[in-house]
Short mmCIF file of C-alpha atoms and ligand atoms in Angstrom, two decimals:
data_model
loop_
_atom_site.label_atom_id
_atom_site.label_comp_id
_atom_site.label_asym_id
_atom_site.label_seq_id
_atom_site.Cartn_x
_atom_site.Cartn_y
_atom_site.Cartn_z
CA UNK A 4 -3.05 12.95 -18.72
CA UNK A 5 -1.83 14.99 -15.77
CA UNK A 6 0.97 16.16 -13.62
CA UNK A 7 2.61 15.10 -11.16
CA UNK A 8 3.98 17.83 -9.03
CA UNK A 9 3.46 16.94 -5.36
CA UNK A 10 1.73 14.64 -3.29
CA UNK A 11 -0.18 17.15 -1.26
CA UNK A 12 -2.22 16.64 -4.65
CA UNK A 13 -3.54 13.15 -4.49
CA UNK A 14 -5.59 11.39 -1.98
CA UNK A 15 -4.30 9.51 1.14
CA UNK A 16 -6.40 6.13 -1.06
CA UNK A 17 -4.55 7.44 -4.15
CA UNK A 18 -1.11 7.49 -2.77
CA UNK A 19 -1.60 4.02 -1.07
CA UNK A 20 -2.54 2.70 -4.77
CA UNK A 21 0.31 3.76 -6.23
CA UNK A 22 2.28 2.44 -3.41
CA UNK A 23 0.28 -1.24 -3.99
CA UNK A 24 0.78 -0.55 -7.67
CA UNK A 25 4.92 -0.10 -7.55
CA UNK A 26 5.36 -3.09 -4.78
CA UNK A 27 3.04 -5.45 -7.24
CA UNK A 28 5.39 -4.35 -10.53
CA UNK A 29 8.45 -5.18 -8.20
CA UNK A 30 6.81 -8.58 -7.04
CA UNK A 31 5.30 -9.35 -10.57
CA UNK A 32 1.95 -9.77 -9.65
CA UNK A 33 1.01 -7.00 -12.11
CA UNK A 34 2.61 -6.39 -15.53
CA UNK A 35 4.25 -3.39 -16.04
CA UNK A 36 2.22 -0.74 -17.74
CA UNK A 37 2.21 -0.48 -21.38
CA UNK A 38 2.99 3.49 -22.31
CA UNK A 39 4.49 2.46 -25.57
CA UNK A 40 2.00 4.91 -27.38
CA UNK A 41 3.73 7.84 -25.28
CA UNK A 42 6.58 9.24 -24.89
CA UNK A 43 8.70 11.04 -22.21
CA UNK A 44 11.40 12.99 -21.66
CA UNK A 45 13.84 14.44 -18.78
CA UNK A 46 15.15 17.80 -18.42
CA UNK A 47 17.43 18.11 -15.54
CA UNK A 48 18.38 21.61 -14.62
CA UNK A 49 20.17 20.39 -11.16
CA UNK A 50 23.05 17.64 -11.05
CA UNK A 51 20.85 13.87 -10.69
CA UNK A 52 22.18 10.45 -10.83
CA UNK A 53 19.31 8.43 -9.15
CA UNK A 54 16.40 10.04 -10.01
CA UNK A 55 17.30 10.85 -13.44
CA UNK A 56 18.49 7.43 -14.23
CA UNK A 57 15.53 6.06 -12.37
CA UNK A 58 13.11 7.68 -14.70
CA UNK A 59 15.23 6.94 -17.63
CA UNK A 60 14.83 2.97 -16.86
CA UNK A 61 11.14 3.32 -15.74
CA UNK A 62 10.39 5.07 -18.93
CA UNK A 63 11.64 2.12 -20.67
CA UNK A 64 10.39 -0.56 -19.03
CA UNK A 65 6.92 0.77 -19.27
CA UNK A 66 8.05 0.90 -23.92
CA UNK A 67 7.69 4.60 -23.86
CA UNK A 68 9.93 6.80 -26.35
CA UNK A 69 12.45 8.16 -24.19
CA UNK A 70 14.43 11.65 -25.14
CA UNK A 71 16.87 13.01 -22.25
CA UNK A 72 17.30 16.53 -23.42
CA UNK A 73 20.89 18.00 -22.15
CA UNK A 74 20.41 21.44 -20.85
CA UNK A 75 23.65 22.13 -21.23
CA UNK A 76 23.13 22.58 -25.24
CA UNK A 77 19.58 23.35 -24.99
CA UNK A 78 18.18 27.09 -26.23
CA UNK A 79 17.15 27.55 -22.44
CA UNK A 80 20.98 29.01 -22.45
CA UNK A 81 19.88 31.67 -25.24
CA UNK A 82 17.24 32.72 -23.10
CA UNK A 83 14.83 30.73 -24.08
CA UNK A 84 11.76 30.50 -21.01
CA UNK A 85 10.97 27.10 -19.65
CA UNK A 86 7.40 27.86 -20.74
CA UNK A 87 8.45 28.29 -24.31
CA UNK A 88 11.03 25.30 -23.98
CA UNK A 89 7.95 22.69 -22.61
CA UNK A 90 5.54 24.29 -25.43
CA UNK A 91 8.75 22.99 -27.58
CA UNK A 92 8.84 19.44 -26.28
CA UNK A 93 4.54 19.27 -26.59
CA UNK A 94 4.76 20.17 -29.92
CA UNK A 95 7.18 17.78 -30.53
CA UNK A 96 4.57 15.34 -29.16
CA UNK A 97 6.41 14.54 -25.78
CA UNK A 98 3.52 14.15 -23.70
CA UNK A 99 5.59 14.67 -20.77
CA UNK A 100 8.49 15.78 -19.31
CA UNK A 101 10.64 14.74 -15.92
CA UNK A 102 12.08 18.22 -14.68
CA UNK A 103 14.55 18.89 -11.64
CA UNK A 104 15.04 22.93 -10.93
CA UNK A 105 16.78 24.34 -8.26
CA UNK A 106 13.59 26.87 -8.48
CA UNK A 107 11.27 26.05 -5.56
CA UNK A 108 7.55 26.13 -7.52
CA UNK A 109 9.39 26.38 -10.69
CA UNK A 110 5.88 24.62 -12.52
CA UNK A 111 3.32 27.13 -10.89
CA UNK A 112 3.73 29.27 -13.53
CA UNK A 113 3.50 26.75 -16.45
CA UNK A 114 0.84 26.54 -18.56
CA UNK A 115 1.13 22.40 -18.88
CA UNK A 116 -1.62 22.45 -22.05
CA UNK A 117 0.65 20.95 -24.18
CA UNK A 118 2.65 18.48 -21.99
CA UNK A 119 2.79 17.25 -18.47
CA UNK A 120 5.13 18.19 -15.95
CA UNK A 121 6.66 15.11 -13.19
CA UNK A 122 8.51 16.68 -10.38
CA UNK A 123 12.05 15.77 -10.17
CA UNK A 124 12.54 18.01 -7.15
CA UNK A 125 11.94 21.71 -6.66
CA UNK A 126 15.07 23.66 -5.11
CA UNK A 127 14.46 23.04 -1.17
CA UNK A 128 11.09 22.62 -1.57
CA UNK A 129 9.57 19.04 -3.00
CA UNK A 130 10.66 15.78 -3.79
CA UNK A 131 7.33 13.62 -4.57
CA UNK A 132 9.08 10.40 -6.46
CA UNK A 133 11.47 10.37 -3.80
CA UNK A 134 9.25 10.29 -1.54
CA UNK A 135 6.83 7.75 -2.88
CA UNK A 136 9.43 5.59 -3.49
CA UNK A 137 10.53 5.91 0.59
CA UNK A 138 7.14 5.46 1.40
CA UNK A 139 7.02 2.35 -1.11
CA UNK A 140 10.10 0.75 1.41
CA UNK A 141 8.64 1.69 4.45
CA UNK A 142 5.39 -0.33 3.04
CA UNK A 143 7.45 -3.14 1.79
CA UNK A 144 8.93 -3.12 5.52
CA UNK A 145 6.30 -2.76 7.98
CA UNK A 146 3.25 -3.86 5.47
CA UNK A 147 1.52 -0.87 7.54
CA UNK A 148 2.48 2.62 8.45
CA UNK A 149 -0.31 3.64 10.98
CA UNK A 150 1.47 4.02 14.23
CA UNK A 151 5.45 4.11 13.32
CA UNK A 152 7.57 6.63 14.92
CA UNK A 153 9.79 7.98 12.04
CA UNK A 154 13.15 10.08 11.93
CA UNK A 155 14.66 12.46 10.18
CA UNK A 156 17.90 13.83 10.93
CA UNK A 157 20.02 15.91 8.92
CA UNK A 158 19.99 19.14 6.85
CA UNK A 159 16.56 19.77 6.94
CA UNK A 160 16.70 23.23 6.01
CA UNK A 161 17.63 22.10 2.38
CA UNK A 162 16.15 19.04 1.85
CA UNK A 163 13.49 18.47 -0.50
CA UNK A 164 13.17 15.03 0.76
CA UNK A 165 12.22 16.15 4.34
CA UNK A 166 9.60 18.82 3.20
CA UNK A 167 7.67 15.92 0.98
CA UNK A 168 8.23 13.25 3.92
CA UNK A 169 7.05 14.91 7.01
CA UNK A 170 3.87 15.97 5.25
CA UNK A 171 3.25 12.57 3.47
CA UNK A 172 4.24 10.52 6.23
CA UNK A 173 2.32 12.72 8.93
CA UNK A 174 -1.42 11.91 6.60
CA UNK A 175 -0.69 8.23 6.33
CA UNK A 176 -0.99 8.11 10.38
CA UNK A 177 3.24 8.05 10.99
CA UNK A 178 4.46 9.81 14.21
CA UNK A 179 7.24 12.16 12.49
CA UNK A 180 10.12 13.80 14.46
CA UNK A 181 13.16 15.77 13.03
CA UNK A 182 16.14 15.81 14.29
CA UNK A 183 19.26 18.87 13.37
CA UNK A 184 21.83 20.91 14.34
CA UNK A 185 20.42 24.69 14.93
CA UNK A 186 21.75 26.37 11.65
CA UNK A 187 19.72 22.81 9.83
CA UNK A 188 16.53 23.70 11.50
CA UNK A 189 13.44 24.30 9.05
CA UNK A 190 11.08 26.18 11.13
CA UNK A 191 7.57 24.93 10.82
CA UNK A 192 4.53 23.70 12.84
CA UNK A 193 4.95 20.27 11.17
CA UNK A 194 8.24 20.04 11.82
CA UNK A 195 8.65 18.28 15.84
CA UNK A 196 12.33 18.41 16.22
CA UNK A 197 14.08 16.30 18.87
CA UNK A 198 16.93 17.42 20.72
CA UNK A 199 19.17 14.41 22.70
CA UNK A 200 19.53 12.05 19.75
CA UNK A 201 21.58 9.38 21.78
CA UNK A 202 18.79 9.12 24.63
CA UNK A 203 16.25 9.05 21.92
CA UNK A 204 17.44 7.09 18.61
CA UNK A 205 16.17 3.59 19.99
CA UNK A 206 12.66 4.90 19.83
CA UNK A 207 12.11 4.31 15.92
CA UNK A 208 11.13 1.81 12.86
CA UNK A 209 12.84 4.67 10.72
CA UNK A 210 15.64 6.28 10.86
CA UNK A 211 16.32 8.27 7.55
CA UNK A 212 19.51 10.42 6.99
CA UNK A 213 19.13 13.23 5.02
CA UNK A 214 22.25 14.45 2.57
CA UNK A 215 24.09 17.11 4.26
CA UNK A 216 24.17 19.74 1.01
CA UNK A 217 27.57 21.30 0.97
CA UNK A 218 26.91 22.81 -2.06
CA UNK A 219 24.53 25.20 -0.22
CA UNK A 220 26.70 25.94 3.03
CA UNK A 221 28.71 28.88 3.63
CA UNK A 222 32.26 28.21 5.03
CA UNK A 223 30.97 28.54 8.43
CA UNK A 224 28.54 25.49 8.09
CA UNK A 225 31.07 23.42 6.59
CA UNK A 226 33.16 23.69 10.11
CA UNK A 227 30.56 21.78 11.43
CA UNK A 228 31.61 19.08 8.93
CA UNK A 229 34.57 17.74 10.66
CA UNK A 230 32.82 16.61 13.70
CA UNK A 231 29.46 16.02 12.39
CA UNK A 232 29.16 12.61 12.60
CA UNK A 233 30.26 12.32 15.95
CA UNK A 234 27.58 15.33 16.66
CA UNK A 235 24.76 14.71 14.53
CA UNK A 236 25.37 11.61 11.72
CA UNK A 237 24.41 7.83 12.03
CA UNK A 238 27.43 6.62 13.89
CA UNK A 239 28.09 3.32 15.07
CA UNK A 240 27.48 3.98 18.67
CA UNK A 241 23.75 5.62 17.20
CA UNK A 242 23.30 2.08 14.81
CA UNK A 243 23.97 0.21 18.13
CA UNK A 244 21.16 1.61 19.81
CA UNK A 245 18.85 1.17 16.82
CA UNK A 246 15.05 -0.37 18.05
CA UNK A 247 14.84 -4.19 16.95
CA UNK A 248 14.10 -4.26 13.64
CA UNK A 249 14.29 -1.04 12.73
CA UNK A 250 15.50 0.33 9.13
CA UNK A 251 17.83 3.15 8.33
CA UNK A 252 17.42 5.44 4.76
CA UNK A 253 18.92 7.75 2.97
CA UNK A 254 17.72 8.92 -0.33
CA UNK A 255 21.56 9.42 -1.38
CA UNK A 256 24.08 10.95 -2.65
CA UNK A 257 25.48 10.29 0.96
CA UNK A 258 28.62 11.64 2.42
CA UNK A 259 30.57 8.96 4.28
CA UNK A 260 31.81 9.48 7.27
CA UNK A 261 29.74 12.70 7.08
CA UNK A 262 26.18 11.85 7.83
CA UNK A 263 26.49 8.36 7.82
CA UNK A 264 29.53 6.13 9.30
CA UNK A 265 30.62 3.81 6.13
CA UNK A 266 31.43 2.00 8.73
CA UNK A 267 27.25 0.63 8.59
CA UNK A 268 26.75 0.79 5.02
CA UNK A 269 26.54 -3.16 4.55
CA UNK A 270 24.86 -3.41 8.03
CA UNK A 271 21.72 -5.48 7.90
CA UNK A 272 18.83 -2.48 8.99
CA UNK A 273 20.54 -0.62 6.23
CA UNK A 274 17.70 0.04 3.43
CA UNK A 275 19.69 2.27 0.73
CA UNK A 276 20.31 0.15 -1.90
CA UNK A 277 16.54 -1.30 -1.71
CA UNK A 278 15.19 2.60 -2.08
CA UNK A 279 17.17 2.98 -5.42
CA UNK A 280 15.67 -0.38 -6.55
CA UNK A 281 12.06 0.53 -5.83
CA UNK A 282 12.20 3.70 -6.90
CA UNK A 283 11.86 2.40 -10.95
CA UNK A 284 8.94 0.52 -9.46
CA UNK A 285 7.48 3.87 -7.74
CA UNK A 286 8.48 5.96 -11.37
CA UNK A 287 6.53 3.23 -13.47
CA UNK A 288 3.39 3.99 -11.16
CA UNK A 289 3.85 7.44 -11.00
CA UNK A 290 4.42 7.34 -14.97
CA UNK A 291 0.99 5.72 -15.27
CA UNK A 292 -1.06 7.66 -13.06
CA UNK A 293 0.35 10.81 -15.54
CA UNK A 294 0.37 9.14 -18.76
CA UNK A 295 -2.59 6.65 -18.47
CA UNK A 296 -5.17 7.96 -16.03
N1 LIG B 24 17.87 11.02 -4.17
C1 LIG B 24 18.14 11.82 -5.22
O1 LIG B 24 17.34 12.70 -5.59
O2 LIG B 24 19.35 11.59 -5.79
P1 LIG B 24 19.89 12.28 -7.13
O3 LIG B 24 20.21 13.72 -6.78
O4 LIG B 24 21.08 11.49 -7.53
O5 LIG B 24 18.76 12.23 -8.13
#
């Protein structure tokens, strides 16, 4: 067994099997994994719908035991360390656990002896199922990714999402640019930001949004709410110009009329809907590779 904590971890060949792996679960040309001898549990210590839910169903498709444990009554409120509260869940023979922190590295300190540790996200800092399971539509999409120009616009100074993408994308041959307002800007060689969105939307196969997190703005940032879509979001001027056959994501929770127009939510390049749905195809792979390899 072993963890899953980021992709910078695995192989370019490994990540592309997983990829192949969730895409043949979705299309039944593999059966699903049988992890009924295991069992798996989530401990989310950030708000999740998707992810956690995700898990939850890929955890029992696959026959595993599943055990969601709520933090809010958990011992981690007495004081209790996450070290001692995974050495808990091991000795309660969980053999592994799906955790969401808003700690960035919250697992480099864990000793994962008695149970394995799957990223649920890291503070600002990783994503890896997300991503996986964005790379797993882009796949599904373009049956390639050498060569596409990618992206991502939005509050990349908090997201997660956009730290695991640009590096994941950028090794499977992707051409990645970012696109933010200034006080969104994540400053970092990898990141290739682009500055006249409306001149320059109609140059890529993806287009993902990123959430914009007001739960991590000050009051001044959330001025720049009430015109951001006009200024920065997916409007329906920005859809218009969209490349042929191009695809728009967002890994969600999106704010309407925020970063994204609702205006295009039912639009025909819009790929949200299909993320959530491959993403219990990506968590069943990723749930093998920890449980079975
Ligand atoms: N995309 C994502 O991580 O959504 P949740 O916060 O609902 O899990």
């Amino acid at each position: 067994m072993q963890n899953f904590l980021s992709l910078d971890n695995l192989q370019e060949n490994e990540i592309l099997q997983l990829i192949t792996e969730a895409l043949d679960y979705k299309n039944e040309k593999r059966s699903l994994p049988d992890l009924s001898k295991h069992s798996v549990a989530t401990f989310f210590l950030e708000n999740s719908t998707r992810t956690r839910t995700s898990f939850e169903v890929a955890i029992k498709k696959t026959g595993a035991e599943f055990y969601s444990i709520d933090v809010a009554t958990s011992a981690i409120h007495k004081g209790e360390s996450l070290q001692d509260t995974l050495d808990t869940l091991g000795s309660l023979n969980i053999n592994a656990v799906v955790i969401r922190s808003s700690e960035e590295f919250y697992y480099e300190p864990i000793d994962t002896s008695l149970i394995k540790i799957v990223n649920g996200g890291d503070g600002a800092h990783e994503h890896p199922s997300q991503a996986l399971l964005d790379l797993v539509t882009i796949y599904e999409e373009f049956n390639d990714f050498a060569g596409l120009n990618v992206l991502i616009m939005g509050d990349i100074k908090h997201s997660r999402v956009a730290k695991s993408n640009v590096k994941v994308m950028k090794r499977l041959g992707m051409n990645v640019n970012v696109f933010s307002p200034e006080i969104f800007k994540h400053e970092d060689n990898d990141f290739e930001y682009i500055y006249d969105i409306d001149q320059e939307i109609g140059n890529y196969d993806v287009v993902m949004l990123l959430r914009n997190q007001l739960e991590r703005h000050d009051e001044d940032t959330l001025k720049l709410h009430q015109t951001y879509l006009a200024d920065y979001g997916l409007s329906v001027d920005r859809y218009n110009k969209l490349k042929q056959g191009a695809i728009v994501m967002h890994p969600g929770p999106f704010n309407r009329d925020v970063e994204i127009s609702s205006e295009i939510l039912q639009f025909e390049n819009i790929r949200i809907n299909r993320q959530v749905t491959n993403g219990i195809y990506a968590r069943i792979a990723i749930l093998n590779y920890v449980l079975n390899n």
